[in-house]
XYZ file of C-alpha atoms in Angstrom:
647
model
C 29.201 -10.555 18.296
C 28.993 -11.569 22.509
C 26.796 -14.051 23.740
C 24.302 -12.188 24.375
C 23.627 -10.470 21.476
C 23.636 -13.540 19.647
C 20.923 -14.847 22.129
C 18.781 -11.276 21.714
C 19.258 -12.133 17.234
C 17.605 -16.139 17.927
C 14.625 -15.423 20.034
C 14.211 -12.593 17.565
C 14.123 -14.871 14.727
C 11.917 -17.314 16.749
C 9.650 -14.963 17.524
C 9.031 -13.647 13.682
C 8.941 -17.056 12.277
C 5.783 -16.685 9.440
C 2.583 -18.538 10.510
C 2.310 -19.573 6.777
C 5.659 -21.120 5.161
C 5.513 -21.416 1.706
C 6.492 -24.281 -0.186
C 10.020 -23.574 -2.039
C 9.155 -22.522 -5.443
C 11.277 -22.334 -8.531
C 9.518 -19.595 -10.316
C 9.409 -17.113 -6.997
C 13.245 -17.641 -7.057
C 13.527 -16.907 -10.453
C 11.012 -13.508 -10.204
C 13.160 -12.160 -7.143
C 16.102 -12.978 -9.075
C 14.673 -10.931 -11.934
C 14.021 -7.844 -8.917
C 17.605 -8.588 -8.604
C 19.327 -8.560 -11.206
C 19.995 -4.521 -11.670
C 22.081 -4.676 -8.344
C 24.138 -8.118 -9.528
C 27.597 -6.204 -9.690
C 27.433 -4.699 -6.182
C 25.700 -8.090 -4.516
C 28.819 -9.870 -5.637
C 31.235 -7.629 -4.098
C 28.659 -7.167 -1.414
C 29.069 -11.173 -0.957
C 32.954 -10.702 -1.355
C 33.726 -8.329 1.275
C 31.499 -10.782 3.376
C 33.495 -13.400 2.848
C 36.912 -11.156 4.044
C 34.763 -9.886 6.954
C 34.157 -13.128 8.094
C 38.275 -14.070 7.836
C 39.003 -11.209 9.530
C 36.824 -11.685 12.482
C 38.437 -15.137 12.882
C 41.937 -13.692 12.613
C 41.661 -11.705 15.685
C 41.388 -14.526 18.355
C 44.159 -16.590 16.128
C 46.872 -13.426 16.722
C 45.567 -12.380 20.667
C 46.862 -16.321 21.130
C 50.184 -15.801 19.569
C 50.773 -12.517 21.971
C 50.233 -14.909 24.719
C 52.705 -17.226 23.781
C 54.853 -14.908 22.651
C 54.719 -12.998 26.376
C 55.237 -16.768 27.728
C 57.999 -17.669 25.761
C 60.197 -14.235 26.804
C 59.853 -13.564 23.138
C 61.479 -10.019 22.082
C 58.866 -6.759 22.666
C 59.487 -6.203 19.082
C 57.938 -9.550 18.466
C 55.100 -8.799 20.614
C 54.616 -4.957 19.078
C 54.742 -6.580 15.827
C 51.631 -9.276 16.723
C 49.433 -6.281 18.717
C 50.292 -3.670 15.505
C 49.202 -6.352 13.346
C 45.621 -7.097 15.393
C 45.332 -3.243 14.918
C 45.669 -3.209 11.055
C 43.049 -6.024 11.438
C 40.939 -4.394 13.200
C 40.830 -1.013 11.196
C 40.698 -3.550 8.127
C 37.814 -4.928 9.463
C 35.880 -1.738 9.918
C 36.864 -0.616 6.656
C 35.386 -3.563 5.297
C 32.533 -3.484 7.335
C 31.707 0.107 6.553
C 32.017 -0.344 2.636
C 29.960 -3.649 3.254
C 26.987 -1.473 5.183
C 26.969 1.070 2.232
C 27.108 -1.878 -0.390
C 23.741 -3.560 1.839
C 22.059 -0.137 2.241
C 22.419 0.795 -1.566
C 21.497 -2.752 -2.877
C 18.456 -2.980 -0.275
C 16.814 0.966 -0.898
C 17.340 0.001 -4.257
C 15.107 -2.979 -4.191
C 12.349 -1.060 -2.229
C 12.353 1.396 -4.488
C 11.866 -0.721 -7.880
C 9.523 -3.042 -5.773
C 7.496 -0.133 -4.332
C 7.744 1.708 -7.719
C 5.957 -1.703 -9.477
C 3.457 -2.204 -6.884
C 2.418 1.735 -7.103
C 2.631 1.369 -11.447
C 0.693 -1.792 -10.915
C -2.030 -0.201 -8.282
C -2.269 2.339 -10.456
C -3.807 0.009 -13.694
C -5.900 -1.484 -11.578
C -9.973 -0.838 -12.179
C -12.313 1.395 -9.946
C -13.387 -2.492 -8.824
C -10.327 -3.063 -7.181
C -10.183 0.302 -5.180
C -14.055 -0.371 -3.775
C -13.074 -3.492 -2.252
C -9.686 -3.375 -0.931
C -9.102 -2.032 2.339
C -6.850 1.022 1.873
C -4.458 -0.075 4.787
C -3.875 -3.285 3.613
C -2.761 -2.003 0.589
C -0.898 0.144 1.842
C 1.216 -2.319 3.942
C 2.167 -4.238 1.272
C 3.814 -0.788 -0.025
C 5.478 -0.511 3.019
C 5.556 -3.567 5.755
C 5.903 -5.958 2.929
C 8.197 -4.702 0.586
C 10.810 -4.157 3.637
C 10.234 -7.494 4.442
C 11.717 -8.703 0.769
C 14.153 -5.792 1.055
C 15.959 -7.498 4.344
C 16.484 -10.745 2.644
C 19.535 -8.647 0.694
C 20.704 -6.954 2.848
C 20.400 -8.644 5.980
C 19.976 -12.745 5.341
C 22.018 -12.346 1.642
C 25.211 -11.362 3.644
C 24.375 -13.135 7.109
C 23.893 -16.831 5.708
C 27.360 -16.021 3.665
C 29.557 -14.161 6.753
C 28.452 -16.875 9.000
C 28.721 -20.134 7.221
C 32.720 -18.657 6.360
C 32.885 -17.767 9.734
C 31.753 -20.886 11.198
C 33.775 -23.243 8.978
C 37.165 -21.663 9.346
C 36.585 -20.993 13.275
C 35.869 -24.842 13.144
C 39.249 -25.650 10.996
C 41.101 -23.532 13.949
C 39.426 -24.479 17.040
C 39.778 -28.101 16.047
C 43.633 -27.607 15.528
C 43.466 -26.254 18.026
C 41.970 -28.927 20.783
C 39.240 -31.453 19.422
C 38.223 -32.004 22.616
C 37.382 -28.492 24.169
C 35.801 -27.813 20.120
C 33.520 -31.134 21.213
C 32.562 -29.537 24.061
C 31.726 -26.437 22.633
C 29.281 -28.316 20.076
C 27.819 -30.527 23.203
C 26.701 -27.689 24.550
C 25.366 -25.620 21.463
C 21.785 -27.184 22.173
C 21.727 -25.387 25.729
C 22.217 -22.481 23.879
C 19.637 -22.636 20.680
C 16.868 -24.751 21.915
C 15.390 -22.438 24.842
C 15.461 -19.594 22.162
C 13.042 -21.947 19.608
C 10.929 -22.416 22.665
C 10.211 -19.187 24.064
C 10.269 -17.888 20.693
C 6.744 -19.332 19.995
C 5.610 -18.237 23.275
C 6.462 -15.132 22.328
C 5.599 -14.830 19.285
C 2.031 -16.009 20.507
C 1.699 -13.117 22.513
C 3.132 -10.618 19.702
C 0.361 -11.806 17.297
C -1.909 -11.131 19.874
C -0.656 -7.425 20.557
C -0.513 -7.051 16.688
C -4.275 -7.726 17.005
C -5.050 -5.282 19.764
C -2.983 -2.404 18.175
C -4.531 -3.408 14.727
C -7.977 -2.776 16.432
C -7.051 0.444 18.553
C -5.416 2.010 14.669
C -8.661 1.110 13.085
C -10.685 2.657 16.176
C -8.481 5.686 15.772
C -8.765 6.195 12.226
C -12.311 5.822 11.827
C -13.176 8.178 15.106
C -10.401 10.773 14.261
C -11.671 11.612 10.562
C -14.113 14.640 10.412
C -17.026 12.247 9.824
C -16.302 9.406 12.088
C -15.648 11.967 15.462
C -18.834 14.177 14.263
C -20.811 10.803 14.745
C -19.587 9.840 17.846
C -20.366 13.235 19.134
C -23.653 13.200 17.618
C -24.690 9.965 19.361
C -22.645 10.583 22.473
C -20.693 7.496 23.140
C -17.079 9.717 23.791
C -17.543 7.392 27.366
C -17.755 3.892 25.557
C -15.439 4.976 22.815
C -12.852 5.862 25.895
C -13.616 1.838 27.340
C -13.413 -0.209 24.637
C -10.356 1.545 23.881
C -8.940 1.541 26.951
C -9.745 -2.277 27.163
C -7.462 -3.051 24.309
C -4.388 -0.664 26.033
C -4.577 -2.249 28.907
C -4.216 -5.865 27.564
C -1.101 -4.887 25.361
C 0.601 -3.207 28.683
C -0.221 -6.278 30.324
C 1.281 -8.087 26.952
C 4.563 -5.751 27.128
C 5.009 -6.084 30.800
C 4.735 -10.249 30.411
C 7.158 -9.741 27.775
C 9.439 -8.253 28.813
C 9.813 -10.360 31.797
C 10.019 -13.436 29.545
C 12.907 -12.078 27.535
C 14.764 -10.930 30.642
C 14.749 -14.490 32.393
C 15.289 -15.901 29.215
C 18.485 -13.578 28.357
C 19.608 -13.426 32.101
C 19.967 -17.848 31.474
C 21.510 -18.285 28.357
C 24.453 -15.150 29.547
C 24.668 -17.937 32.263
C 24.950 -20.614 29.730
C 27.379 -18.849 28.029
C 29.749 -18.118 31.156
C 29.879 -21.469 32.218
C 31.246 -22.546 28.780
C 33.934 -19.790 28.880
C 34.892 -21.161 32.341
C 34.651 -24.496 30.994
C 37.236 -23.425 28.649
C 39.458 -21.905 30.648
C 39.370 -24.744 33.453
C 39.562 -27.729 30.832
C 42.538 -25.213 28.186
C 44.018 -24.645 31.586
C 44.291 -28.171 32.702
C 45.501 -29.305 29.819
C 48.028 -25.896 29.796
C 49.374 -26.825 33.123
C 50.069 -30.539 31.576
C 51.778 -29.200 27.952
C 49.232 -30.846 26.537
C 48.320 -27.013 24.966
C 49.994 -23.713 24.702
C 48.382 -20.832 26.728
C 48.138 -18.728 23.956
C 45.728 -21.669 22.597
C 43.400 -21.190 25.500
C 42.641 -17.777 25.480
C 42.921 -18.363 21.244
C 39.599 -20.917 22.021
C 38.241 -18.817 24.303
C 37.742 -15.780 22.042
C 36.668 -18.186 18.941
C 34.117 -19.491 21.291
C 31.589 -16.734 20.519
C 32.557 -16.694 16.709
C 31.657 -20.301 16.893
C 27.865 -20.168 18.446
C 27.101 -16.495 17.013
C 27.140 -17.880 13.364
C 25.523 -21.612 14.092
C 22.618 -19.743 15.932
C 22.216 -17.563 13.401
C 22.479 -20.223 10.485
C 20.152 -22.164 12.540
C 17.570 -18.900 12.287
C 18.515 -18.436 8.902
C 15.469 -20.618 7.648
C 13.020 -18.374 9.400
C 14.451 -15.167 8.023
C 14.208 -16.958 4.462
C 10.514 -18.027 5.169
C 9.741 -14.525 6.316
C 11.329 -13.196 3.275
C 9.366 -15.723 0.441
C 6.139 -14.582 2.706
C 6.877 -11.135 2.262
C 8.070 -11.599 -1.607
C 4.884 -13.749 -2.366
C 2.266 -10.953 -1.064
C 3.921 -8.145 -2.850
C 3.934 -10.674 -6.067
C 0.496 -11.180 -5.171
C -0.565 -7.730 -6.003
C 1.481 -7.574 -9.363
C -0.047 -10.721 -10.511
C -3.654 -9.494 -10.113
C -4.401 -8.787 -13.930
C -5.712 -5.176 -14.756
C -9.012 -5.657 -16.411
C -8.095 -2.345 -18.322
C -5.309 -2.146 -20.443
C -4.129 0.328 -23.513
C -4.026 -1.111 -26.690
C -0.720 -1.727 -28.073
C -1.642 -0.062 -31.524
C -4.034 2.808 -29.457
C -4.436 6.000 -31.421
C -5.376 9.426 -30.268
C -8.483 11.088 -30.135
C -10.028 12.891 -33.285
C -9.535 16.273 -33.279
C -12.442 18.790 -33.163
C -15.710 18.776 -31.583
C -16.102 15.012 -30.233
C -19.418 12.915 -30.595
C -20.115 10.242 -27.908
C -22.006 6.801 -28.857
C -23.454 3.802 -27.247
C -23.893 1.000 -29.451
C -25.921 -2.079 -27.608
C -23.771 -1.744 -24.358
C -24.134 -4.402 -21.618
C -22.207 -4.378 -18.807
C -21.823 -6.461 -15.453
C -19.251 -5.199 -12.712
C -16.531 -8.017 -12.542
C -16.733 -10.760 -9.602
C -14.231 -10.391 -6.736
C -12.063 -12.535 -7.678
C -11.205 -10.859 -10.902
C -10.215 -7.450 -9.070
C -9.504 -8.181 -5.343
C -8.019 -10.635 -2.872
C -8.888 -12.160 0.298
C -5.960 -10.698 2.022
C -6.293 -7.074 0.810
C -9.820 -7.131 1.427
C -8.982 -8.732 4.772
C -11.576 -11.923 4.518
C -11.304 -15.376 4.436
C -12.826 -16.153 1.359
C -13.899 -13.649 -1.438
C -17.621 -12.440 -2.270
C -18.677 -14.906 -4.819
C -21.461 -12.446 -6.117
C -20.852 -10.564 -9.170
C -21.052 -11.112 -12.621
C -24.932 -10.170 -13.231
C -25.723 -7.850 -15.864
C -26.605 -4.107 -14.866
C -26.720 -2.728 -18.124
C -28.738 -3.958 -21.257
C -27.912 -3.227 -24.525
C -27.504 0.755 -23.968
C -27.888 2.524 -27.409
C -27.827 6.369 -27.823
C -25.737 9.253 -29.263
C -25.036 12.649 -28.593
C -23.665 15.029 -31.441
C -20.545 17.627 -31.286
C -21.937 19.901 -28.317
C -25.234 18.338 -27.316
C -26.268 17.321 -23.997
C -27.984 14.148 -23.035
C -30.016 13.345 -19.578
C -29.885 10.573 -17.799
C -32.581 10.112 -15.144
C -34.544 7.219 -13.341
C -34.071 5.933 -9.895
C -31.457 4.971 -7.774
C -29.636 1.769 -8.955
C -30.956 2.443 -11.947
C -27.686 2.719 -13.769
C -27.067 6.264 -14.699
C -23.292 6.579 -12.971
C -22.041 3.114 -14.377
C -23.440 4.610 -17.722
C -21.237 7.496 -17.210
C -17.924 5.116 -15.922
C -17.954 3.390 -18.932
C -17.068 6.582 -20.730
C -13.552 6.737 -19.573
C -12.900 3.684 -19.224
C -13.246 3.246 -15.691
C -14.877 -0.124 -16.702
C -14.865 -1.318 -20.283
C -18.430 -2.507 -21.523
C -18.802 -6.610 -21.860
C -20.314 -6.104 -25.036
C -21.208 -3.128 -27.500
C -18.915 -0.209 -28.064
C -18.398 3.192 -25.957
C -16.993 5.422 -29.092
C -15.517 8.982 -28.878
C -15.317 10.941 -32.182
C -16.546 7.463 -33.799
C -13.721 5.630 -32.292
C -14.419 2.790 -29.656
C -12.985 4.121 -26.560
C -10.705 0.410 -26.105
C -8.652 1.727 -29.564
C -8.048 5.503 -27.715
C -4.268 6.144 -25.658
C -5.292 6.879 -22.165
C -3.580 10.260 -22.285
C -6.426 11.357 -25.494
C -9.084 9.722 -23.295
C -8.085 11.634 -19.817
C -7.415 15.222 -22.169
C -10.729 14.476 -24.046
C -13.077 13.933 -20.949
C -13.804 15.778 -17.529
C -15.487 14.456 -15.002
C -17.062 15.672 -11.910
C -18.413 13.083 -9.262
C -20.628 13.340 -6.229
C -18.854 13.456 -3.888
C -16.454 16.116 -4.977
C -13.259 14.136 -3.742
C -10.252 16.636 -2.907
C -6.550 15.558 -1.935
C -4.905 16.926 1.522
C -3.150 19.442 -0.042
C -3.448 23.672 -1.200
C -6.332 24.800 -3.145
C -3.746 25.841 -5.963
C -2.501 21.749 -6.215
C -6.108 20.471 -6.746
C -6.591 22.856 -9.183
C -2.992 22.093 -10.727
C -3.995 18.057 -10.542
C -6.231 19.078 -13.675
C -3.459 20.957 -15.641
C -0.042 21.040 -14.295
C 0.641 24.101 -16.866
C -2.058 26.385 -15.852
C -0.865 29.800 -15.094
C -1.762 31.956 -11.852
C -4.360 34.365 -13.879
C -6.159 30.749 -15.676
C -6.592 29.691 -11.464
C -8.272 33.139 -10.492
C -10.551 32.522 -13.470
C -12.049 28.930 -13.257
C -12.456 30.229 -9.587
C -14.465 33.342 -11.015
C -15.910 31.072 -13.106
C -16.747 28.947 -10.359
C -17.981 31.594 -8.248
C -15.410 31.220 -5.919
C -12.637 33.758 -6.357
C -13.922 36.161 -3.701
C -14.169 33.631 -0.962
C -10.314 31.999 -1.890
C -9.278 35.613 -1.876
C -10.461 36.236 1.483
C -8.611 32.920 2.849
C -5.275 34.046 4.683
C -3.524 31.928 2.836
C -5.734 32.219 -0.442
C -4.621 29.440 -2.786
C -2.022 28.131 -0.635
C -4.830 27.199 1.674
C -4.679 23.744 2.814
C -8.115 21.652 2.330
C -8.008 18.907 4.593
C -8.302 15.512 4.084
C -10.898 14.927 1.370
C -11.807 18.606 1.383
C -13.364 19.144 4.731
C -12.389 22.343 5.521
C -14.934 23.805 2.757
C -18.794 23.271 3.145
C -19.802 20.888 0.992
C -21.100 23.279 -1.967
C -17.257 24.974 -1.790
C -15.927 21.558 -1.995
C -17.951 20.693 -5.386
C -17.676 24.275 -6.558
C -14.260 23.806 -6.528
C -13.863 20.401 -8.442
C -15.958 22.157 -10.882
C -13.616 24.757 -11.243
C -10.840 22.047 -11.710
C -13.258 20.457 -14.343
C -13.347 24.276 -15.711
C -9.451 24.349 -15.705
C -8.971 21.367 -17.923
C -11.055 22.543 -20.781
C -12.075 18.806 -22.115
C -14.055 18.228 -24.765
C -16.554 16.002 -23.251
C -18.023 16.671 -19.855
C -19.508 14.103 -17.715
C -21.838 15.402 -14.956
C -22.770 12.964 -11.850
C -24.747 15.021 -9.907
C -22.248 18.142 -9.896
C -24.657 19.754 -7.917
C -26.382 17.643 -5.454
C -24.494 19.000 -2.499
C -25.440 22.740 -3.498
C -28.132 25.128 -1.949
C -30.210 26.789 -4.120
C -28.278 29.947 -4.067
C -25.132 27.998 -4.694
C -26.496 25.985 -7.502
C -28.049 29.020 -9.450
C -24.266 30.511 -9.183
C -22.763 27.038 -10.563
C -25.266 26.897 -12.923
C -24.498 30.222 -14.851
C -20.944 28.433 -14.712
C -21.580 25.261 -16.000
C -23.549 26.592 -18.582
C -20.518 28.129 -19.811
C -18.616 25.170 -19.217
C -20.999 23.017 -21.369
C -21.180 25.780 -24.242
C -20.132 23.870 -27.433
C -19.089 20.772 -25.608
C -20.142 17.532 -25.737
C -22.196 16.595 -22.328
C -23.315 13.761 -20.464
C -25.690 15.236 -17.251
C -26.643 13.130 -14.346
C -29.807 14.969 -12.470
C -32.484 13.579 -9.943
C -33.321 16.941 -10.114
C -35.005 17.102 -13.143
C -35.220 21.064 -13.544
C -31.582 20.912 -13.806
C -32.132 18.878 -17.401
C -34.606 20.439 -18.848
C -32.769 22.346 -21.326
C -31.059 19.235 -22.438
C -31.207 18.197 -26.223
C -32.116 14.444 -25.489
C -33.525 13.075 -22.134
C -33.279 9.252 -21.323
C -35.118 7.502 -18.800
C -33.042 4.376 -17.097
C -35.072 2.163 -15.510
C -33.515 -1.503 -14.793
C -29.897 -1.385 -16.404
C -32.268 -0.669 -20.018
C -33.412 2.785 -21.775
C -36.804 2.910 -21.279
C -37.931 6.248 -23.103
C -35.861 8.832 -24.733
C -36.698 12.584 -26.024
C -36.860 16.012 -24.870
C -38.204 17.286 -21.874
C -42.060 18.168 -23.665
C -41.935 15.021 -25.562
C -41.718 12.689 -22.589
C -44.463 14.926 -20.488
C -46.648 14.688 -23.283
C -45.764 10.655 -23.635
C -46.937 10.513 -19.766
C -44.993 7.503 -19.188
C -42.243 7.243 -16.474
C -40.571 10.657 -17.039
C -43.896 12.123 -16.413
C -44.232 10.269 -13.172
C -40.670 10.797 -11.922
C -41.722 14.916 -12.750
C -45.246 14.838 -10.814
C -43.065 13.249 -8.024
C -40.850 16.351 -7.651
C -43.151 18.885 -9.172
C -46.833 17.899 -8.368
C -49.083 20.740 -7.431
C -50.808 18.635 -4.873
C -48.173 18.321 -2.918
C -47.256 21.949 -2.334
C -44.146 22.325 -4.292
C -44.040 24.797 -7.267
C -43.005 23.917 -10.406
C -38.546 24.084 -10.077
C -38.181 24.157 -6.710
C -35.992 22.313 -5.405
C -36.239 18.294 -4.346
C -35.142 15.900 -2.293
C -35.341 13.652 0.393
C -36.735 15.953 2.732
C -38.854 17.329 -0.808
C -40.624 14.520 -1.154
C -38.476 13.406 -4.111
C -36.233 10.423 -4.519
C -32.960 10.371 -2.634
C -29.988 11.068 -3.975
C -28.472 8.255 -6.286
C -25.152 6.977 -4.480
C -22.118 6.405 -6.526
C -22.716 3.279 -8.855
C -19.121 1.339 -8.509
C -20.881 -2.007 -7.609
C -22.865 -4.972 -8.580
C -25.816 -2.587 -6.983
C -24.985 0.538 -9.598
């Protein structure tokens, strides 16, 4: 490694020194060590061939001083051709060893990214709704990626470096010190020439990396938000392209100026310690050469001391960084262990048993609920605060009691933030009730296998959520199995076979992110279809159609009355002629059921049914009786999704 490479590794390790160092913990040692532990048999031979690597390196500068002498002592050729063939064999040794040690480091570190990133995914996975609605997807995602590399280097980079360097360093001391004490002395005296400018202009560099982390932080959040469909259709709506443009260009502009400063900073600082380094080698050579010219040392010694030089400051600048690269490692181990010791709220029971089989009843019995308190399902650092919400924990639902028999349907109306959606989450267990039980087929929903629970129930949301990928794979997502004439039928079903047909690319037709390539009633007609495709045995409805026209939603209608036929359903509606039809109505008012019946019974009881109906269906106000209602109706807006202490 030359001088100046070894200068470029030290302000490097300057400059990425953690802001927080954690304090040296027994149990993190233990838990990496656990991470570890499938990869045991190639880290020792990974630390072996380090070990050799390092002896060989030192070897090299021993021999080029024996040719030396050799040459000055009129040795025979065959005694010099013997000393260069055997630096060769060294030399191809060493690569050899090196390349076997690179494919040792690269196995044993992609091997611990993939069981870390393969635990934090598992563990993500577990985690409630709560945890997605507060956690800022990016941050998540960097401890998948930014994080989990960070763990990875500390095997295969700081593993073998602390081990190569300290052999490297102690037998280049042993030699150089048999060498000459004195020119080894002077080697040392001047080691803090070399290190200390690098801890210096490390922080001031580091400073100004932190502060171009910020600025291209902020210009990836600016483009995120303003490139999605949504985010550029506002900015064009309320014409601020110009100011978008400015504040952007703001934050360019100061991380050129950043780069440019630098850059300049590294250079100087690089250009002086090359200079450092040449005036020790010429201190070498002048002081070895004095003391050549007296016999006080062979010449072979000099240029022997000369080449050990760099093995000697390459390894104590890098031991000397070595504490930073193990901080930076425990940082980046601690935030990944971070997000697998965040307890899933939600777990399967060890003993869980299936489903019933057959036509499945669904029961509330006294269900309260409050949505858990930040610091049960998020952190600070993922949510990217300084201190979590402390609100949470107040109860939303009251002791809930109903039941719907083997194909019925039951209504759930009332205002927004009333509680209708987190009714309908607690069915599959996307929260579990505090007290009360959920029960499917009579069982409580906590003693079900999640695989009974996921066949059992279908789902379809407001907001119609669709992954960037083909038509055909967000059907699949609902059953992997499903042949290509089931598709063409939930999409008949769906009343959307003849427009997929006419697509150039039909099912193979990429969506866009979160569907926006379909109008909003395609995109819900189309998780309907995927509902369709699944064939559960309960179906939950939250507002399936609230994105629909009215010719749209008379079309899914007709299929989602064949959907429901002989199923078990659960129908969210602030339309209220969608409900009519269904065999129990109940009005949610306040987290509590406030009046329950069929759609005559609770007119005739004129109580808040009635009023919710005369609101959408008065005769004062113009509207005939099942038209359509809204916010631009007169009705009540449109319920948002309840996954919050506001549900």
């Amino acid at each position: 490694m030359s001088m100046e490479t070894t200068a470029w590794n030290a302000l490097y390790q300057a400059r990425h020194a953690p802001r927080e160092q954690p304090p040296f913990s027994r149990a993190t040692l233990r838990r990496i060590a656990g991470f570890a532990r499938p990869h045991r048999r190639r880290l020792t031979l990974f630390l072996l061939l380090s070990t050799v690597t390092a002896l060989l390196a030192v070897a090299t500068p021993v021999l080029a001083g024996r040719v030396v002498d050799a040459i000055v002592e009129g040795e025979a050729a065959g005694v010099v051709g013997r000393l260069a063939a055997l630096i060769a064999a060294v030399a191809v040794a060493e690569a050899a060893v090196g390349l076997l040690a690179r494919w040792l480091s690269a196995r044993i570190g992609e091997g611990l990214i993939l069981g870390l990133r393969t635990a934090v995914f598992d563990h993500v996975q577990r985690m409630p709704v709560a945890f997605f609605t507060r956690t800022r997807t990016g941050a998540l995602v960097s401890r998948l990626n930014n994080d989990v590399i960070g763990a990875q280097r500390a095997f295969s980079n700081t593993l073998s470096s602390v081990v190569g360097n300290t052999v490297t360093l102690l037998l280049t001391l042993v030699v150089m010190v048999r060498l000459s004490w004195q020119i080894t002395l002077l080697a040392l005296v001047l080691l803090p020439v070399f290190v200390l400018p690098a801890r210096r202009m490390g922080t001031r560099l580091a400073r100004l990396s932190r502060e171009a982390a910020a600025h291209n932080a902020a210009m990836g959040t600016q483009m995120t938000e303003r490139f999605s469909a949504p985010g550029a259709t506002l900015v064009k709506l309320f014409g601020r392209p110009e100011e978008e443009s400015e504040e952007f260009a703001v934050r360019a502009r100061r991380v050129r100026d950043i780069g440019v400063r630098t850059a300049m900073v590294q250079h100087v600082f690089i250009t002086a310690l090359t200079v450092v380094s040449a005036l020790a080698l010429a201190l070498v050579y002048g002081l070895g050469g004095w003391y050549a010219l007296r016999g006080r040392l062979d010449p072979g010694a000099v240029v022997a001391l000369a080449l050990l030089l760099t093995r000697l400051y390459a390894p104590l600048t890098a031991l000397a960084g070595a504490r930073v690269e193990v901080m930076a490692a425990l940082v980046s181990f601690q935030r990944v262990f971070e997000v697998l010791d965040l307890e899933p709220l939600i777990e399967e029971r060890p003993d869980a048993r299936e489903v019933p089989g057959g036509p499945v009843s669904v029961e509330f019995d006294r269900v309260s609920f409050a949505y858990p308190s930040a610091e049960k399902v998020s952190l600070a650092s993922l949510e990217e605060v300084a201190v979590l919400d402390a609100r949470g924990g107040e109860r939303v639902l009251h002791e809930v009691s109903f039941r719907a028999e083997p194909g019925q349907m039951v209504a759930l109306v009332g205002s927004s933030g009333a509680g209708k959606s987190t009714i309908a989450q607690l069915l599959p267990r996307l929260y579990d009730a505090d007290s009360g039980a959920v029960r499917l087929g009579g069982v409580d929903t906590r003693d079900l296998t999640f695989r009974s629970l996921r066949a059992t129930l279908g789902m379809v949301t407001q907001d119609g959520h669709l992954f960037h990928e083909s038509i055909r794979s967000n059907l699949l997502f609902a059953r992997p199995g499903a042949s290509e004439e089931e598709l063409w039928d939930v999409l008949r079903r769906a009343r959307l076979d003849e427009l997929i047909a006419s697509l150039p690319d039909g099912l193979d037709t990429v969506v866009g992110e979160r569907g926006y390539r379909l109008s909003g009633g395609e995109r819900q007609r189309l998780t309907i279809a995927r509902l369709l495709l699944a064939r559960p045995e309960v179906v939950i409805l939250d507002e399936a159609t609230a994105h629909l026209d009215s010719t749209s939603e008379a079309a899914v209608q007709e299929a989602l009355a064949e959907a429901l036929r002989g199923r078990t359903s659960v129908v969210i509606a602030h339309r209220l002629s969608t409900v009519r039809a269904a065999d129990l109505i109940l009005v949610v008012e306040g987290g509590r059921i406030v009046e329950r019946g069929t759609h005559e019974e609770l007119l005739a009881a004129g109580g808040r049914y009635r009023e919710l109906y005369r609101t959408q269906f008065d005769a004062r106000s113009g509207l005939p009786a099942g038209a359509p209602s809204g916010p631009a109706a007169g009705g009540p807006a449109k319920e948002p999704a309840a996954q919050g202490p506001a549900a």
